[in-house]
PDB file of C-alpha atoms in Angstrom:
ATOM      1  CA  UNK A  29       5.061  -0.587   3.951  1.00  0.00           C
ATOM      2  CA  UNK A  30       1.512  -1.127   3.185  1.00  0.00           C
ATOM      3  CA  UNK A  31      -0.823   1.333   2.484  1.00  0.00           C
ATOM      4  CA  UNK A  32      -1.981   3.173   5.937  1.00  0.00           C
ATOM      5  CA  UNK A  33      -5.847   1.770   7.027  1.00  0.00           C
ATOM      6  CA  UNK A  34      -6.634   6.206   7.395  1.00  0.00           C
ATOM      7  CA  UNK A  35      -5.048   9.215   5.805  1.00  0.00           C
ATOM      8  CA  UNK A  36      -6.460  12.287   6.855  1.00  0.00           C
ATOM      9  CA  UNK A  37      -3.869  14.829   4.240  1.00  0.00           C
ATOM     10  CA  UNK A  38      -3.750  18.784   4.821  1.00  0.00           C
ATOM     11  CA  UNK A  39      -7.588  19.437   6.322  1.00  0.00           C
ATOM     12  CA  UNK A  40      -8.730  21.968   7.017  1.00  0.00           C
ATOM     13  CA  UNK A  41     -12.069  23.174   7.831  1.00  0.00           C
ATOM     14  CA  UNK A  42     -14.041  26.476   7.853  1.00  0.00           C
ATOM     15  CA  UNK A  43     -17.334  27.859   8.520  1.00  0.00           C
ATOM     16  CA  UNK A  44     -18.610  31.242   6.947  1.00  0.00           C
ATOM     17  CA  UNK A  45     -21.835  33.004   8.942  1.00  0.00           C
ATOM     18  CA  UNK A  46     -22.872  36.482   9.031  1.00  0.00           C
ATOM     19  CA  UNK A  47     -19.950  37.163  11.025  1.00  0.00           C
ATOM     20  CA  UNK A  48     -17.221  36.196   8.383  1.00  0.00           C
ATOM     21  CA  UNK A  49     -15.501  33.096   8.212  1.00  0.00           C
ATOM     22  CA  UNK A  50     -13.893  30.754  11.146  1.00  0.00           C
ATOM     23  CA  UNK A  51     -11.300  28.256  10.432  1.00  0.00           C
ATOM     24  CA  UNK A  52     -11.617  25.599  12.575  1.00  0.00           C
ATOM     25  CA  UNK A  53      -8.984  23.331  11.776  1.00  0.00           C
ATOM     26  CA  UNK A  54      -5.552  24.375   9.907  1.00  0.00           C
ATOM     27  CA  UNK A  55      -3.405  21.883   7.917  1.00  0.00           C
ATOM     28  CA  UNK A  56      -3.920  18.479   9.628  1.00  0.00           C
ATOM     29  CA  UNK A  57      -1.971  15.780   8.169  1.00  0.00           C
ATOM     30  CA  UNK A  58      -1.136  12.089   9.438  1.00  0.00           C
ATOM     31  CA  UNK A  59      -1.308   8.592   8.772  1.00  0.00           C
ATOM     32  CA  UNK A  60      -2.611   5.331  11.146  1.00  0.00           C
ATOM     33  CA  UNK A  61      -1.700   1.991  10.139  1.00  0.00           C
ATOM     34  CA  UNK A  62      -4.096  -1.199  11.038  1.00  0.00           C
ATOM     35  CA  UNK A  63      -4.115  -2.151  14.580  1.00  0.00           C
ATOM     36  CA  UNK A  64      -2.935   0.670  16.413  1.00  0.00           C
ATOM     37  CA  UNK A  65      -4.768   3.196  19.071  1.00  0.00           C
ATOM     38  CA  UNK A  66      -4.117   7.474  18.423  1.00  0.00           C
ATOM     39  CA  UNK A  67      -5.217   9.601  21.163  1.00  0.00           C
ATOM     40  CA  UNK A  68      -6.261  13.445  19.842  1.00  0.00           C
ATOM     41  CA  UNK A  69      -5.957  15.776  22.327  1.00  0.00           C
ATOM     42  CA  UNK A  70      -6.594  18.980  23.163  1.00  0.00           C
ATOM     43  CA  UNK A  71      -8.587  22.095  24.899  1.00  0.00           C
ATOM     44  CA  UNK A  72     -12.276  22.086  24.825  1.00  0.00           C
ATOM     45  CA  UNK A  73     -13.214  24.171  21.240  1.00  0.00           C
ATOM     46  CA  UNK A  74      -9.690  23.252  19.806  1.00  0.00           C
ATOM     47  CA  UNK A  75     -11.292  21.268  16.923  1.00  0.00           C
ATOM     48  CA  UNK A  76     -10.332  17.449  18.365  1.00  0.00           C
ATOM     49  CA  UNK A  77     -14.661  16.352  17.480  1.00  0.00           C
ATOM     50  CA  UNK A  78     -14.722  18.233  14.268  1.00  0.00           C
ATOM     51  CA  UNK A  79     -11.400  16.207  13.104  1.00  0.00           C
ATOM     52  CA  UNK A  80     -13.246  12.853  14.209  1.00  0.00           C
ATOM     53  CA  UNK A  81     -16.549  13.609  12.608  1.00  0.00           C
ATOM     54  CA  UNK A  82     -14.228  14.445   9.125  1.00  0.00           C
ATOM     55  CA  UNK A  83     -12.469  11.525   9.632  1.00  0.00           C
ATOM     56  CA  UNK A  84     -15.712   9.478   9.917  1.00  0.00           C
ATOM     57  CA  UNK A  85     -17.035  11.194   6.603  1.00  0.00           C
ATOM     58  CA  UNK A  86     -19.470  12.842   8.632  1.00  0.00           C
ATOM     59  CA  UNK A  87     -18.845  16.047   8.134  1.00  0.00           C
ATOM     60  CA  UNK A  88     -16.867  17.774   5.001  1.00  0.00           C
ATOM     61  CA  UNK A  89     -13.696  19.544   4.480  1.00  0.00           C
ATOM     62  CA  UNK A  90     -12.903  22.868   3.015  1.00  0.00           C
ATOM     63  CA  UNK A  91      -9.637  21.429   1.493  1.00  0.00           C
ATOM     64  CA  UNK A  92      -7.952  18.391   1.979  1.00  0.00           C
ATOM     65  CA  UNK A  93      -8.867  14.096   1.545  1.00  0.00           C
ATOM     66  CA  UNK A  94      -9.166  11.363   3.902  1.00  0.00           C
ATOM     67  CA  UNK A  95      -8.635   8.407   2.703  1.00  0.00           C
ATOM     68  CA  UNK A  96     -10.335   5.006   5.125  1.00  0.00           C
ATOM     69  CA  UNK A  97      -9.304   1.436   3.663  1.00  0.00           C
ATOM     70  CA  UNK A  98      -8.193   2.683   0.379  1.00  0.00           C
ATOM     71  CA  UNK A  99     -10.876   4.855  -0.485  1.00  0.00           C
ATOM     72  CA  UNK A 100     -11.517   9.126  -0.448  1.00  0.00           C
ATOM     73  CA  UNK A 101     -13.993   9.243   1.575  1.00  0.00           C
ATOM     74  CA  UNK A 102     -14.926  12.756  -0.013  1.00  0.00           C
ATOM     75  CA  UNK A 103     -15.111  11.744  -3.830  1.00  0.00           C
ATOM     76  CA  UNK A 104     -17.816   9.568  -2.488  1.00  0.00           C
ATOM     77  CA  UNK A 105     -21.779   9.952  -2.153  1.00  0.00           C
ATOM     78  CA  UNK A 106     -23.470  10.595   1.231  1.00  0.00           C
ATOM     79  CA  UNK A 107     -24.656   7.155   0.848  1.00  0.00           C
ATOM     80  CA  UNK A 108     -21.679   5.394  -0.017  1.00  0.00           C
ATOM     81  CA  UNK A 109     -19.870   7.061   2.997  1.00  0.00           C
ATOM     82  CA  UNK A 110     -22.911   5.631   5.097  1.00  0.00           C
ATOM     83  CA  UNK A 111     -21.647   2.383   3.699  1.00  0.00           C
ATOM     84  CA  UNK A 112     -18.145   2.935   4.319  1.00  0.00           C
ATOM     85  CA  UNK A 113     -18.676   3.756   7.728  1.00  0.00           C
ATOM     86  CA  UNK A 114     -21.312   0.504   8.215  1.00  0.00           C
ATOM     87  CA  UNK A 115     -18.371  -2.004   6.728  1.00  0.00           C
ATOM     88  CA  UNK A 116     -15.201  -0.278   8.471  1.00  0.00           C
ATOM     89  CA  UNK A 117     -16.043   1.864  11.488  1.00  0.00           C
ATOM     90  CA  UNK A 118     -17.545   1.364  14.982  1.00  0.00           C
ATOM     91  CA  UNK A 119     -18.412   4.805  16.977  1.00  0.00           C
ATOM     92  CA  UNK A 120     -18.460   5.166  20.888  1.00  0.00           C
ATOM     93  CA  UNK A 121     -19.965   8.615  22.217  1.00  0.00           C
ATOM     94  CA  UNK A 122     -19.955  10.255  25.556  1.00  0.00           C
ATOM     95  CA  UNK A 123     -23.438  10.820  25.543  1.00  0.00           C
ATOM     96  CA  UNK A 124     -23.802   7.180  24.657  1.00  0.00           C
ATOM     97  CA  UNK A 125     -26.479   7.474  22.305  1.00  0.00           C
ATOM     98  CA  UNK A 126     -28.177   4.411  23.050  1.00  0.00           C
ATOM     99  CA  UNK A 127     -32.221   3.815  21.414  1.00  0.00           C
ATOM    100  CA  UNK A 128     -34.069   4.304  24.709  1.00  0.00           C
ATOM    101  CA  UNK A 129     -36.914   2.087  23.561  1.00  0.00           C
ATOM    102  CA  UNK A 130     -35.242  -0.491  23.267  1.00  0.00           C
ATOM    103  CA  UNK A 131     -33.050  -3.437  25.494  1.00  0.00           C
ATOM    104  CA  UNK A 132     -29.569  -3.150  26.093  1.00  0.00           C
ATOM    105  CA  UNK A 133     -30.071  -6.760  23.940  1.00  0.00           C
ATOM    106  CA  UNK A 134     -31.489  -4.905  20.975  1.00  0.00           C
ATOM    107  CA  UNK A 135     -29.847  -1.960  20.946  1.00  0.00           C
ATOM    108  CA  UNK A 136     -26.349  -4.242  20.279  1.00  0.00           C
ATOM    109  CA  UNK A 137     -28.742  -6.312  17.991  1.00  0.00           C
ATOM    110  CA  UNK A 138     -29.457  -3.173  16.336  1.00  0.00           C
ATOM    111  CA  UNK A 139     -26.594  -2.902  13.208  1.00  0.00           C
ATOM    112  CA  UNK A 140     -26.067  -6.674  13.299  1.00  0.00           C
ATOM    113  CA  UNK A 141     -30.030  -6.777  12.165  1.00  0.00           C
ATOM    114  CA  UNK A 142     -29.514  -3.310   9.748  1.00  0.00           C
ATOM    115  CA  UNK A 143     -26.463  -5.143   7.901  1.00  0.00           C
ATOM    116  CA  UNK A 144     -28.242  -8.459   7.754  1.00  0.00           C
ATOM    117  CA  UNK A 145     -26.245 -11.045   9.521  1.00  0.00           C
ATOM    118  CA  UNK A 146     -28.046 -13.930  11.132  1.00  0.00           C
ATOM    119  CA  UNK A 147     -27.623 -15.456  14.268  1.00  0.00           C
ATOM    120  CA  UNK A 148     -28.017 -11.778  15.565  1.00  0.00           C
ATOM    121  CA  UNK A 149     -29.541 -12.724  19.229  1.00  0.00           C
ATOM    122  CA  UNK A 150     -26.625 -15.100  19.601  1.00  0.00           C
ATOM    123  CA  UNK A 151     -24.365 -13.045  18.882  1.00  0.00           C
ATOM    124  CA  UNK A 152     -25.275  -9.637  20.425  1.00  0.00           C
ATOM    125  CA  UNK A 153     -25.507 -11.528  23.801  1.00  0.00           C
ATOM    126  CA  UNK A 154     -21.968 -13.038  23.361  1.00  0.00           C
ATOM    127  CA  UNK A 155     -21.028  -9.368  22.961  1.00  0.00           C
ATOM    128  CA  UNK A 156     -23.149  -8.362  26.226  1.00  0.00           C
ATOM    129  CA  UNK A 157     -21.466 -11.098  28.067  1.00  0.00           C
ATOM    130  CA  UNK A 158     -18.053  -9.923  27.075  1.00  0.00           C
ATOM    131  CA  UNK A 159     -18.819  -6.762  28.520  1.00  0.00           C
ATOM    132  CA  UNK A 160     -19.915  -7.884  31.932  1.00  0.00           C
ATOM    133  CA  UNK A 161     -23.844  -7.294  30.896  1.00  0.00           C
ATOM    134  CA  UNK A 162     -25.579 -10.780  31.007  1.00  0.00           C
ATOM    135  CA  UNK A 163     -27.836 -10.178  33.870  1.00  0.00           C
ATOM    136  CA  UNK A 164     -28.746  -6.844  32.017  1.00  0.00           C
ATOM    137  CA  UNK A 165     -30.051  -7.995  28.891  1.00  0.00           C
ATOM    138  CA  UNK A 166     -33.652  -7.072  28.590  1.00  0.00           C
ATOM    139  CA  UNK A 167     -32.934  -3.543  30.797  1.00  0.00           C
ATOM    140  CA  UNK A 168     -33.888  -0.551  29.061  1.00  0.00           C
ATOM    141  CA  UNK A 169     -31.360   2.542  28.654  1.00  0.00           C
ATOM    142  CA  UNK A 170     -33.080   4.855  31.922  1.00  0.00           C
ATOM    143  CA  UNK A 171     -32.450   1.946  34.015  1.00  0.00           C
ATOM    144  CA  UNK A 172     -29.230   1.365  33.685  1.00  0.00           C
ATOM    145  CA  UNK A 173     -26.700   3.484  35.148  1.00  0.00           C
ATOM    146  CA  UNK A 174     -24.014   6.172  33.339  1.00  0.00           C
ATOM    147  CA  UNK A 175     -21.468   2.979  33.019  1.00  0.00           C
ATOM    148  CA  UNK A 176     -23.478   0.105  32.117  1.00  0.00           C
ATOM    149  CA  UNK A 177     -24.644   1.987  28.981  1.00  0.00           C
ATOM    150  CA  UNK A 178     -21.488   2.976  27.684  1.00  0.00           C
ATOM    151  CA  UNK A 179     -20.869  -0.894  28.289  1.00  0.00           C
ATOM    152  CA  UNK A 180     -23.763  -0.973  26.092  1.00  0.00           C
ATOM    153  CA  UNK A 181     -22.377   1.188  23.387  1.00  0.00           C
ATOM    154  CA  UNK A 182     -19.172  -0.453  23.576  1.00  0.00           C
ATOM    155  CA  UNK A 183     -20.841  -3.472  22.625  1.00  0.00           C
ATOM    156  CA  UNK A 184     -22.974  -1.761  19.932  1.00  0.00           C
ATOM    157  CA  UNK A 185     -19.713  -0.822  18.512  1.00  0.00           C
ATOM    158  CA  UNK A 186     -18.061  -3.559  19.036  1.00  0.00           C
ATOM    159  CA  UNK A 187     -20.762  -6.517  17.996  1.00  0.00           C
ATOM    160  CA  UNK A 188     -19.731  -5.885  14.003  1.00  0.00           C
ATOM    161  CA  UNK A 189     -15.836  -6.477  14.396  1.00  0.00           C
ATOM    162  CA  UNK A 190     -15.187  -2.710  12.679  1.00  0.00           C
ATOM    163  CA  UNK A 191     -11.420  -2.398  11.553  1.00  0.00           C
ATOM    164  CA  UNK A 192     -11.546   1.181  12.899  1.00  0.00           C
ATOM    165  CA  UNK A 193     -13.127   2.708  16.419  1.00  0.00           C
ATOM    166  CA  UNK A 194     -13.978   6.576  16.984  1.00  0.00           C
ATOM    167  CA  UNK A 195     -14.466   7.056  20.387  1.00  0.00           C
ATOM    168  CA  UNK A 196     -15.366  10.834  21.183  1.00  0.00           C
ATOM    169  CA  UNK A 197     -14.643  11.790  24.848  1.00  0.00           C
ATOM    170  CA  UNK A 198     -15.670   8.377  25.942  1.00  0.00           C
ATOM    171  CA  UNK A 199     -15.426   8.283  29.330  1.00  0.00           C
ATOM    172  CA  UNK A 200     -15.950  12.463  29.972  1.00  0.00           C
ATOM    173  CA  UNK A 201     -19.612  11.678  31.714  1.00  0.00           C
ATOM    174  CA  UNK A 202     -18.584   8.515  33.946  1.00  0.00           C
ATOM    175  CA  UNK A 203     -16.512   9.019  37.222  1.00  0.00           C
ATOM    176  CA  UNK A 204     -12.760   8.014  37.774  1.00  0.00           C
ATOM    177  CA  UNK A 205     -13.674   4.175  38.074  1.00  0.00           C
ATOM    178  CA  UNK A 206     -16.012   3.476  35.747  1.00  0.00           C
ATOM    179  CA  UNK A 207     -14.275   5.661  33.248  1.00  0.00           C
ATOM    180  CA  UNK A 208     -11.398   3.403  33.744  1.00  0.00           C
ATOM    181  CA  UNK A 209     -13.219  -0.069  33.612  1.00  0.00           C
ATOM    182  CA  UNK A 210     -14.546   1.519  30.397  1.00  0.00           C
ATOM    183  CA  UNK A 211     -10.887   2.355  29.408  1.00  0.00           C
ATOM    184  CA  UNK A 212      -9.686  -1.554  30.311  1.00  0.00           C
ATOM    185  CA  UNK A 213     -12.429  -2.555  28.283  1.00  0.00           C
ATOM    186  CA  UNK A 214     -11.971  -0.805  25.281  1.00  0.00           C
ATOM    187  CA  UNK A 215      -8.636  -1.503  25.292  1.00  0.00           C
ATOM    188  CA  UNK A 216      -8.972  -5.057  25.573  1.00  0.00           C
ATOM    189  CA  UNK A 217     -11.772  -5.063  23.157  1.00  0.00           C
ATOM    190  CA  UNK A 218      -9.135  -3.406  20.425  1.00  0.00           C
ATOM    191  CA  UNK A 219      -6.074  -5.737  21.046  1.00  0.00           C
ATOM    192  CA  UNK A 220      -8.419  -8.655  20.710  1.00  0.00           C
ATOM    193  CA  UNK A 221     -10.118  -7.635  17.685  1.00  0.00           C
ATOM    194  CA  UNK A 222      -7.223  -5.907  15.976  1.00  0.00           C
ATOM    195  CA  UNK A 223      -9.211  -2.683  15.842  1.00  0.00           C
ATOM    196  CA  UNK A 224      -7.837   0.423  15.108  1.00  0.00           C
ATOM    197  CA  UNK A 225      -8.928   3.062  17.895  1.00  0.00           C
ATOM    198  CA  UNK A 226      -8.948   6.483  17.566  1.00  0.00           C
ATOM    199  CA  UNK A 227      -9.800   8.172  20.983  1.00  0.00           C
ATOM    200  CA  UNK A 228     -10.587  11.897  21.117  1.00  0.00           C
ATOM    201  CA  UNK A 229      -9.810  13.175  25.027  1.00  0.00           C
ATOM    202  CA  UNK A 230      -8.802  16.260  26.757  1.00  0.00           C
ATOM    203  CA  UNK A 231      -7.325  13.927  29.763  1.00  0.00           C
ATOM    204  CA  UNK A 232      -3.559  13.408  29.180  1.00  0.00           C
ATOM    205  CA  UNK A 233      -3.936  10.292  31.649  1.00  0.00           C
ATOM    206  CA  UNK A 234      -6.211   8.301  29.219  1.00  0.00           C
ATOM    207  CA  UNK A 235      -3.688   9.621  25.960  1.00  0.00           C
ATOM    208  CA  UNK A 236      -1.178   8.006  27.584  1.00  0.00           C
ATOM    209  CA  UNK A 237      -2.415   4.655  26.961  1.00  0.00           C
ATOM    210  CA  UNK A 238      -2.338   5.216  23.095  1.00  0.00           C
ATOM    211  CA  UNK A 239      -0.117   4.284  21.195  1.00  0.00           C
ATOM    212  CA  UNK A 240       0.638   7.647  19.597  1.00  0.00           C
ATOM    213  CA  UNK A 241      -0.941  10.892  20.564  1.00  0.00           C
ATOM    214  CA  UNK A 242      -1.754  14.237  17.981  1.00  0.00           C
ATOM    215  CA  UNK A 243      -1.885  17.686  19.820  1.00  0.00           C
ATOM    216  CA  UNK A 244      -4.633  20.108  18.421  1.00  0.00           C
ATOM    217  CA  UNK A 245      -4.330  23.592  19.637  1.00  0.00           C
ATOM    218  CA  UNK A 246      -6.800  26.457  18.177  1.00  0.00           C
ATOM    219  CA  UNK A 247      -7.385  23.847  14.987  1.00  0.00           C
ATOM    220  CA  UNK A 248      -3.352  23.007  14.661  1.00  0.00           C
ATOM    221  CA  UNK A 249      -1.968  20.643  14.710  1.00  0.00           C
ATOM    222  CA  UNK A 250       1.057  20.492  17.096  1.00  0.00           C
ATOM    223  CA  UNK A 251       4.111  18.355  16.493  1.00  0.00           C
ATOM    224  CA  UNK A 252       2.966  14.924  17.181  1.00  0.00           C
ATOM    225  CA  UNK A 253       4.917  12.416  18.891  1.00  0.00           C
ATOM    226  CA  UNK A 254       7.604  10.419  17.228  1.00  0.00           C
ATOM    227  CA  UNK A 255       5.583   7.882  17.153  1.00  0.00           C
ATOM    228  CA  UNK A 256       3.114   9.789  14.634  1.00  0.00           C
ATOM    229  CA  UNK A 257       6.137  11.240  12.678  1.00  0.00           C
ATOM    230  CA  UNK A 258       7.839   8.019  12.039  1.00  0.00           C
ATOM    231  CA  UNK A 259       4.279   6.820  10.903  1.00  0.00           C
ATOM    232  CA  UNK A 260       4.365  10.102   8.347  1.00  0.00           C
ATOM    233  CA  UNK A 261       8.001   9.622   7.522  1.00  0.00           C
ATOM    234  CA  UNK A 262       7.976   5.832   6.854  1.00  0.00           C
ATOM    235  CA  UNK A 263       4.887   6.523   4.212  1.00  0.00           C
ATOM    236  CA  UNK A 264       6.860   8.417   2.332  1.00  0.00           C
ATOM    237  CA  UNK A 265      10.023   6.300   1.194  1.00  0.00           C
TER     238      UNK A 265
END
């Protein structure tokens, strides 16, 4: 088997305040190979964002590695995780966090332009258009509503063909249809691109459309699904 696309082995994370110490997350450990979609799930405050933002190299463990595309993310520079996460990764937020001075158009223009490319108009409104945002090209951010900017964001992330997609709670601000045309189009999005999606949710209905699903409870990790284990299992022959 090749080697999996991201590792995350035994993490944990803690925090120490005047209070004394919290542990946040306890022994996680699992592999995703290219291509396929994990849904982490759990309660609100059960650690599901905190194992994202690790896995992203945003944040830092108190023990363990994760490993993206063949590289520990942790024996590397602030900087050269920046770059790891501007070659390999795509991120989709509830909040959408979307530049509110500028167009939907340059907001998706935005990392295309930051990584170089050319042909960045072109391309950002082929990415818009794929979305269902043509006639919404020049609109700024407070004029477009809850579910035409996570279109927006979707596109942001998408635009740069990332390997791998975090995607943190993002359809927990839309209502039931938009959240799900959001859904279809993320899901389409990954089976056309080949990404690898990682979707942190507390709704069971959108974990369902993963592939394989991790259960965090109070920073444990819960037997995962077979599906996970196999994963696990066939990394270790």
């Amino acid at each position: 088997m090749l080697d999996p696309l991201i590792s995350v082995a035994h993490v944990f994370k803690s925090v120490t305040d005047s209070s004394g110490t919290l542990t946040i997350l306890r022994d996680i450990d699992f592999f995703m190979a290219a291509g396929e979609t994990l849904a982490i799930v759990g309660a609100s405050g059960s650690g599901k964002s905190t194992l994202l933002s690790l896995m992203a190299g945003l944040d830092t463990p108190s023990q363990g590695s994760v490993h993206v595309a063949g590289q520990d993310l942790f024996s590397l520079s602030e900087d050269e995780r920046a770059l790891v996460r501007a070659q390999h990764m795509g991120f989709v937020f509830q909040s959408f966090q979307l530049m509110a001075n500028l167009t939907a158009l340059e907001n998706v223009m935005l990392p295309l332009e930051l990584a170089g490319r050319s042909g960045i108009v072109a391309t950002a409104t082929a990415m818009l258009a794929r979305v269902g945002l043509s006639e919404r090209l020049k609109h700024y951010p407070k004029v477009l509503s809850g579910g035409e900017q996570q279109r927006v964001a979707l596109a942001r992330a998408f635009v740069m063909q990332p390997q791998i997609l975090l995607a943190d709670e993002p359809t927990g601000s839309l209502d039931h249809a938009t959240g799900e045309t959001i859904l279809n189009l993320m899901f389409e999005l990954n089976q056309e691109l080949g990404t690898t999606l990682v979707l942190v949710t507390h709704d069971e209905r959108v974990a369902a459309r993963c592939q394989r699903r991790l259960l965090i409870e109070a920073g444990r990790q819960i037997n995962p699904t077979e599906a996970v284990t196999q994963l696990s299992s066939e990394q270790d022959r």
